[in-house]
Amino acid sequence: MCDELVGAALLAALEQRFADDLRPPLEPQAIIHPNGFVKLPLARTAGGAARLFLHVWQAGSADADVHDHRWAFASAVLRGELSHTLMDVTVTPGSAGGRGREGGRGRDEHLTGAFAVARYRPGVGTHCFDVSRRERAVVNHRRTHVFPAGRRYGMEAFVFHRAHALAGAMTFVARGLPQRPYARVLLDDETSTPVTKPWRPLDAVERRQHLRDALEALG
């Protein structure tokens, strides 16, 4: 990933003019993701191998639950600081019993015990979750990496993690093709089983401002 690609994608999204090597995004609507960041589609590469996004992290942004992705991605931190806590997780078929973990919710140092596994699929205007398979998961190990502005990093598909960012942090994300039809989310004993979470659309004025801010951060 190079600064030229980042700048070209941001400018194309702002001006709605796409060069030969970029195409408009398949789903152009910018949304506020349930995990606390603005997800702003920018473009896709001409061959269709990558979809490009701007993520803008809001105050107190942190992933609500440990999750994986069905695709690999590369990212560049444009502004602020982002941390990823990576989890080594064992997933097994579960019983009909309750779900839970010991130690309470929301503290990575206590990510031990058993979780329920929800399979996540994007729907039309919603995030859809399915726990009908009763899969269970145990977090065996964790490690945290911190990425300041100017750093680049990548992640393979199916890696369980939880992200946290300072308010106003911006990341450019190049996402690969899906390798399966669903991702997975770990749910603890204090989380009610979700069915869907609606998208919250971002208005056009705020969308343009985020793009301008990202171009300024890129320099």
mmCIF file of N, CA and C in Angstrom, residues 45-128:
data_model
loop_
_atom_site.group_PDB
_atom_site.id
_atom_site.type_symbol
_atom_site.label_atom_id
_atom_site.label_comp_id
_atom_site.label_asym_id
_atom_site.label_seq_id
_atom_site.Cartn_x
_atom_site.Cartn_y
_atom_site.Cartn_z
ATOM 1 N N THR A 45 -10.546 -1.392 -6.378
ATOM 2 C CA THR A 45 -9.549 -1.461 -7.440
ATOM 3 C C THR A 45 -10.191 -1.977 -8.720
ATOM 4 N N ALA A 46 -9.571 -1.620 -9.852
ATOM 5 C CA ALA A 46 -10.174 -1.924 -11.147
ATOM 6 C C ALA A 46 -10.397 -3.414 -11.344
ATOM 7 N N GLY A 47 -9.466 -4.233 -10.859
ATOM 8 C CA GLY A 47 -9.621 -5.672 -11.004
ATOM 9 C C GLY A 47 -10.561 -6.297 -9.998
ATOM 10 N N GLY A 48 -11.016 -5.522 -9.027
ATOM 11 C CA GLY A 48 -11.959 -6.028 -8.038
ATOM 12 C C GLY A 48 -11.329 -6.784 -6.893
ATOM 13 N N ALA A 49 -9.996 -6.792 -6.796
ATOM 14 C CA ALA A 49 -9.340 -7.584 -5.753
ATOM 15 C C ALA A 49 -9.379 -6.912 -4.393
ATOM 16 N N ALA A 50 -9.585 -5.609 -4.343
ATOM 17 C CA ALA A 50 -9.564 -4.898 -3.063
ATOM 18 C C ALA A 50 -10.655 -3.847 -3.025
ATOM 19 N N ARG A 51 -11.231 -3.668 -1.832
ATOM 20 C CA ARG A 51 -12.183 -2.595 -1.559
ATOM 21 C C ARG A 51 -11.537 -1.658 -0.543
ATOM 22 N N LEU A 52 -11.648 -0.357 -0.776
ATOM 23 C CA LEU A 52 -10.903 0.643 -0.014
ATOM 24 C C LEU A 52 -11.863 1.457 0.845
ATOM 25 N N PHE A 53 -11.482 1.665 2.122
ATOM 26 C CA PHE A 53 -12.344 2.347 3.081
ATOM 27 C C PHE A 53 -11.528 3.340 3.906
ATOM 28 N N LEU A 54 -12.233 4.341 4.425
ATOM 29 C CA LEU A 54 -11.710 5.199 5.478
ATOM 30 C C LEU A 54 -12.486 4.888 6.748
ATOM 31 N N HIS A 55 -11.768 4.622 7.837
ATOM 32 C CA HIS A 55 -12.385 4.444 9.141
ATOM 33 C C HIS A 55 -12.020 5.641 10.014
ATOM 34 N N VAL A 56 -13.015 6.253 10.625
ATOM 35 C CA VAL A 56 -12.808 7.382 11.539
ATOM 36 C C VAL A 56 -13.320 6.963 12.908
ATOM 37 N N TRP A 57 -12.406 6.894 13.859
ATOM 38 C CA TRP A 57 -12.747 6.368 15.177
ATOM 39 C C TRP A 57 -13.256 7.480 16.066
ATOM 40 N N GLN A 58 -14.379 7.241 16.718
ATOM 41 C CA GLN A 58 -15.037 8.254 17.527
ATOM 42 C C GLN A 58 -14.591 8.176 18.978
ATOM 43 N N ALA A 59 -15.072 9.098 19.813
ATOM 44 C CA ALA A 59 -14.651 9.156 21.215
ATOM 45 C C ALA A 59 -14.937 7.844 21.917
ATOM 46 N N GLY A 60 -13.909 7.311 22.588
ATOM 47 C CA GLY A 60 -14.089 6.074 23.332
ATOM 48 C C GLY A 60 -14.281 4.860 22.453
ATOM 49 N N SER A 61 -13.837 4.920 21.194
ATOM 50 C CA SER A 61 -14.074 3.811 20.277
ATOM 51 C C SER A 61 -13.334 2.560 20.718
ATOM 52 N N ALA A 62 -14.062 1.475 20.769
ATOM 53 C CA ALA A 62 -13.483 0.171 21.056
ATOM 54 C C ALA A 62 -14.455 -0.884 20.567
ATOM 55 N N ASP A 63 -13.919 -1.937 19.964
ATOM 56 C CA ASP A 63 -14.781 -3.029 19.534
ATOM 57 C C ASP A 63 -15.537 -3.579 20.732
ATOM 58 N N ALA A 64 -16.837 -3.765 20.556
ATOM 59 C CA ALA A 64 -17.650 -4.271 21.657
ATOM 60 C C ALA A 64 -17.290 -5.712 22.005
ATOM 61 N N ASP A 65 -16.958 -6.520 21.008
ATOM 62 C CA ASP A 65 -16.688 -7.936 21.225
ATOM 63 C C ASP A 65 -15.501 -8.378 20.382
ATOM 64 N N VAL A 66 -14.850 -9.432 20.846
ATOM 65 C CA VAL A 66 -13.793 -10.063 20.054
ATOM 66 C C VAL A 66 -14.427 -10.648 18.794
ATOM 67 N N HIS A 67 -13.760 -10.489 17.658
ATOM 68 C CA HIS A 67 -14.324 -10.953 16.391
ATOM 69 C C HIS A 67 -13.203 -11.280 15.411
ATOM 70 N N ASP A 68 -13.567 -11.949 14.325
ATOM 71 C CA ASP A 68 -12.627 -12.123 13.219
ATOM 72 C C ASP A 68 -13.240 -11.526 11.964
ATOM 73 N N HIS A 69 -12.527 -11.625 10.845
ATOM 74 C CA HIS A 69 -13.014 -11.149 9.553
ATOM 75 C C HIS A 69 -12.923 -12.270 8.528
ATOM 76 N N ARG A 70 -13.803 -12.223 7.554
ATOM 77 C CA ARG A 70 -13.804 -13.258 6.516
ATOM 78 C C ARG A 70 -12.870 -12.917 5.372
ATOM 79 N N TRP A 71 -12.122 -11.849 5.498
ATOM 80 C CA TRP A 71 -11.178 -11.420 4.483
ATOM 81 C C TRP A 71 -9.920 -10.896 5.166
ATOM 82 N N ALA A 72 -8.812 -10.914 4.425
ATOM 83 C CA ALA A 72 -7.577 -10.283 4.893
ATOM 84 C C ALA A 72 -7.636 -8.791 4.592
ATOM 85 N N PHE A 73 -6.853 -8.000 5.332
ATOM 86 C CA PHE A 73 -6.813 -6.574 5.041
ATOM 87 C C PHE A 73 -5.446 -5.985 5.367
ATOM 88 N N ALA A 74 -5.165 -4.842 4.738
ATOM 89 C CA ALA A 74 -4.007 -4.027 5.063
ATOM 90 C C ALA A 74 -4.509 -2.653 5.459
ATOM 91 N N SER A 75 -3.806 -1.990 6.374
ATOM 92 C CA SER A 75 -4.283 -0.714 6.881
ATOM 93 C C SER A 75 -3.123 0.240 7.115
ATOM 94 N N ALA A 76 -3.399 1.531 6.953
ATOM 95 C CA ALA A 76 -2.445 2.590 7.266
ATOM 96 C C ALA A 76 -3.098 3.554 8.246
ATOM 97 N N VAL A 77 -2.403 3.886 9.315
ATOM 98 C CA VAL A 77 -2.917 4.835 10.301
ATOM 99 C C VAL A 77 -2.583 6.240 9.802
ATOM 100 N N LEU A 78 -3.613 7.006 9.482
ATOM 101 C CA LEU A 78 -3.422 8.357 8.954
ATOM 102 C C LEU A 78 -3.311 9.393 10.060
ATOM 103 N N ARG A 79 -4.021 9.163 11.158
ATOM 104 C CA ARG A 79 -4.040 10.138 12.251
ATOM 105 C C ARG A 79 -4.354 9.419 13.548
ATOM 106 N N GLY A 80 -3.727 9.871 14.631
ATOM 107 C CA GLY A 80 -4.017 9.288 15.931
ATOM 108 C C GLY A 80 -3.263 7.993 16.172
ATOM 109 N N GLU A 81 -3.867 7.109 16.933
ATOM 110 C CA GLU A 81 -3.223 5.865 17.349
ATOM 111 C C GLU A 81 -4.266 4.768 17.454
ATOM 112 N N LEU A 82 -3.889 3.564 17.036
ATOM 113 C CA LEU A 82 -4.787 2.409 17.064
ATOM 114 C C LEU A 82 -4.062 1.238 17.714
ATOM 115 N N SER A 83 -4.777 0.469 18.510
ATOM 116 C CA SER A 83 -4.195 -0.753 19.070
ATOM 117 C C SER A 83 -5.071 -1.936 18.706
ATOM 118 N N HIS A 84 -4.429 -3.068 18.462
ATOM 119 C CA HIS A 84 -5.131 -4.320 18.202
ATOM 120 C C HIS A 84 -4.675 -5.342 19.229
ATOM 121 N N THR A 85 -5.625 -5.945 19.929
ATOM 122 C CA THR A 85 -5.333 -7.091 20.785
ATOM 123 C C THR A 85 -5.717 -8.346 20.023
ATOM 124 N N LEU A 86 -4.711 -9.141 19.668
ATOM 125 C CA LEU A 86 -4.913 -10.362 18.902
ATOM 126 C C LEU A 86 -5.124 -11.531 19.852
ATOM 127 N N MET A 87 -6.048 -12.406 19.511
ATOM 128 C CA MET A 87 -6.418 -13.527 20.369
ATOM 129 C C MET A 87 -6.149 -14.863 19.681
ATOM 130 N N ASP A 88 -5.515 -15.781 20.407
ATOM 131 C CA ASP A 88 -5.471 -17.173 19.970
ATOM 132 C C ASP A 88 -6.707 -17.863 20.546
ATOM 133 N N VAL A 89 -7.583 -18.334 19.670
ATOM 134 C CA VAL A 89 -8.903 -18.823 20.083
ATOM 135 C C VAL A 89 -9.127 -20.239 19.567
ATOM 136 N N THR A 90 -9.689 -21.087 20.415
ATOM 137 C CA THR A 90 -10.120 -22.424 20.014
ATOM 138 C C THR A 90 -11.640 -22.443 19.953
ATOM 139 N N VAL A 91 -12.192 -22.795 18.789
ATOM 140 C CA VAL A 91 -13.640 -22.868 18.593
ATOM 141 C C VAL A 91 -14.039 -24.326 18.443
ATOM 142 N N THR A 92 -15.048 -24.748 19.200
ATOM 143 C CA THR A 92 -15.525 -26.130 19.141
ATOM 144 C C THR A 92 -17.046 -26.139 19.098
ATOM 145 N N PRO A 93 -17.653 -27.245 18.643
ATOM 146 C CA PRO A 93 -19.110 -27.372 18.726
ATOM 147 C C PRO A 93 -19.544 -27.275 20.178
ATOM 148 N N GLY A 94 -20.669 -26.612 20.443
ATOM 149 C CA GLY A 94 -21.093 -26.372 21.818
ATOM 150 C C GLY A 94 -22.280 -27.215 22.224
ATOM 151 N N SER A 95 -22.578 -27.180 23.507
ATOM 152 C CA SER A 95 -23.738 -27.876 24.052
ATOM 153 C C SER A 95 -24.915 -26.915 24.099
ATOM 154 N N ALA A 96 -26.041 -27.378 24.588
ATOM 155 C CA ALA A 96 -27.225 -26.530 24.684
ATOM 156 C C ALA A 96 -27.223 -25.670 25.934
ATOM 157 N N GLY A 97 -26.166 -25.766 26.738
ATOM 158 C CA GLY A 97 -26.127 -25.017 27.983
ATOM 159 C C GLY A 97 -25.896 -23.544 27.772
ATOM 160 N N GLY A 98 -25.830 -22.787 28.891
ATOM 161 C CA GLY A 98 -25.634 -21.346 28.817
ATOM 162 C C GLY A 98 -24.242 -21.003 28.361
ATOM 163 N N ARG A 99 -24.050 -19.707 28.137
ATOM 164 C CA ARG A 99 -22.742 -19.260 27.719
ATOM 165 C C ARG A 99 -22.187 -18.359 28.799
ATOM 166 N N GLY A 100 -20.872 -18.137 28.764
ATOM 167 C CA GLY A 100 -20.325 -17.195 29.722
ATOM 168 C C GLY A 100 -18.832 -17.301 29.805
ATOM 169 N N ARG A 101 -18.289 -16.425 30.589
ATOM 170 C CA ARG A 101 -16.873 -16.487 30.906
ATOM 171 C C ARG A 101 -16.708 -15.962 32.316
ATOM 172 N N GLU A 102 -15.609 -16.273 32.922
ATOM 173 C CA GLU A 102 -15.356 -15.811 34.277
ATOM 174 C C GLU A 102 -14.668 -14.454 34.216
ATOM 175 N N GLY A 103 -14.932 -13.620 35.210
ATOM 176 C CA GLY A 103 -14.174 -12.391 35.355
ATOM 177 C C GLY A 103 -14.877 -11.151 34.869
ATOM 178 N N GLY A 104 -16.088 -11.215 34.369
ATOM 179 C CA GLY A 104 -16.787 -10.017 33.935
ATOM 180 C C GLY A 104 -16.453 -9.636 32.515
ATOM 181 N N ARG A 105 -17.140 -8.585 32.030
ATOM 182 C CA ARG A 105 -17.046 -8.213 30.619
ATOM 183 C C ARG A 105 -16.244 -6.918 30.447
ATOM 184 N N GLY A 106 -15.555 -6.817 29.298
ATOM 185 C CA GLY A 106 -14.980 -5.559 28.885
ATOM 186 C C GLY A 106 -13.549 -5.340 29.312
ATOM 187 N N ARG A 107 -12.883 -6.339 29.902
ATOM 188 C CA ARG A 107 -11.488 -6.180 30.293
ATOM 189 C C ARG A 107 -10.684 -7.299 29.655
ATOM 190 N N ASP A 108 -9.755 -6.910 28.757
ATOM 191 C CA ASP A 108 -9.019 -7.909 27.995
ATOM 192 C C ASP A 108 -8.206 -8.843 28.881
ATOM 193 N N GLU A 109 -7.751 -8.346 30.047
ATOM 194 C CA GLU A 109 -6.935 -9.200 30.899
ATOM 195 C C GLU A 109 -7.729 -10.361 31.470
ATOM 196 N N HIS A 110 -9.056 -10.313 31.381
ATOM 197 C CA HIS A 110 -9.894 -11.389 31.908
ATOM 198 C C HIS A 110 -10.559 -12.193 30.805
ATOM 199 N N LEU A 111 -9.987 -12.160 29.621
ATOM 200 C CA LEU A 111 -10.589 -12.896 28.511
ATOM 201 C C LEU A 111 -10.214 -14.371 28.618
ATOM 202 N N THR A 112 -10.821 -15.035 29.567
ATOM 203 C CA THR A 112 -10.635 -16.465 29.757
ATOM 204 C C THR A 112 -11.999 -17.092 29.928
ATOM 205 N N GLY A 113 -12.053 -18.424 29.837
ATOM 206 C CA GLY A 113 -13.324 -19.100 29.960
ATOM 207 C C GLY A 113 -13.996 -19.260 28.611
ATOM 208 N N ALA A 114 -15.284 -19.642 28.635
ATOM 209 C CA ALA A 114 -15.988 -20.002 27.411
ATOM 210 C C ALA A 114 -16.882 -18.876 26.926
ATOM 211 N N PHE A 115 -16.929 -18.709 25.623
ATOM 212 C CA PHE A 115 -17.802 -17.752 24.958
ATOM 213 C C PHE A 115 -18.729 -18.500 24.006
ATOM 214 N N ALA A 116 -19.888 -17.913 23.752
ATOM 215 C CA ALA A 116 -20.709 -18.347 22.629
ATOM 216 C C ALA A 116 -20.171 -17.697 21.360
ATOM 217 N N VAL A 117 -20.302 -18.395 20.240
ATOM 218 C CA VAL A 117 -19.831 -17.879 18.958
ATOM 219 C C VAL A 117 -21.045 -17.542 18.091
ATOM 220 N N ALA A 118 -21.141 -16.284 17.698
ATOM 221 C CA ALA A 118 -22.177 -15.865 16.752
ATOM 222 C C ALA A 118 -21.553 -15.738 15.371
ATOM 223 N N ARG A 119 -22.240 -16.263 14.378
ATOM 224 C CA ARG A 119 -21.805 -16.062 12.995
ATOM 225 C C ARG A 119 -22.459 -14.793 12.464
ATOM 226 N N TYR A 120 -21.635 -13.917 11.923
ATOM 227 C CA TYR A 120 -22.119 -12.625 11.458
ATOM 228 C C TYR A 120 -22.152 -12.581 9.935
ATOM 229 N N ARG A 121 -23.245 -12.081 9.395
ATOM 230 C CA ARG A 121 -23.368 -11.836 7.957
ATOM 231 C C ARG A 121 -23.952 -10.444 7.749
ATOM 232 N N PRO A 122 -23.411 -9.679 6.802
ATOM 233 C CA PRO A 122 -24.032 -8.386 6.506
ATOM 234 C C PRO A 122 -25.359 -8.580 5.794
ATOM 235 N N GLY A 123 -26.364 -7.813 6.188
ATOM 236 C CA GLY A 123 -27.655 -7.831 5.513
ATOM 237 C C GLY A 123 -27.906 -6.491 4.847
ATOM 238 N N VAL A 124 -29.106 -6.289 4.371
ATOM 239 C CA VAL A 124 -29.471 -5.025 3.739
ATOM 240 C C VAL A 124 -29.783 -4.017 4.837
ATOM 241 N N GLY A 125 -28.840 -3.128 5.105
ATOM 242 C CA GLY A 125 -29.038 -2.111 6.129
ATOM 243 C C GLY A 125 -28.875 -2.588 7.555
ATOM 244 N N THR A 126 -28.426 -3.823 7.763
ATOM 245 C CA THR A 126 -28.284 -4.362 9.113
ATOM 246 C C THR A 126 -27.060 -5.264 9.213
ATOM 247 N N HIS A 127 -26.648 -5.510 10.438
ATOM 248 C CA HIS A 127 -25.679 -6.552 10.763
ATOM 249 C C HIS A 127 -26.464 -7.703 11.384
ATOM 250 N N CYS A 128 -26.363 -8.899 10.838
ATOM 251 C CA CYS A 128 -27.168 -10.043 11.259
ATOM 252 C C CYS A 128 -26.290 -11.077 11.975
#
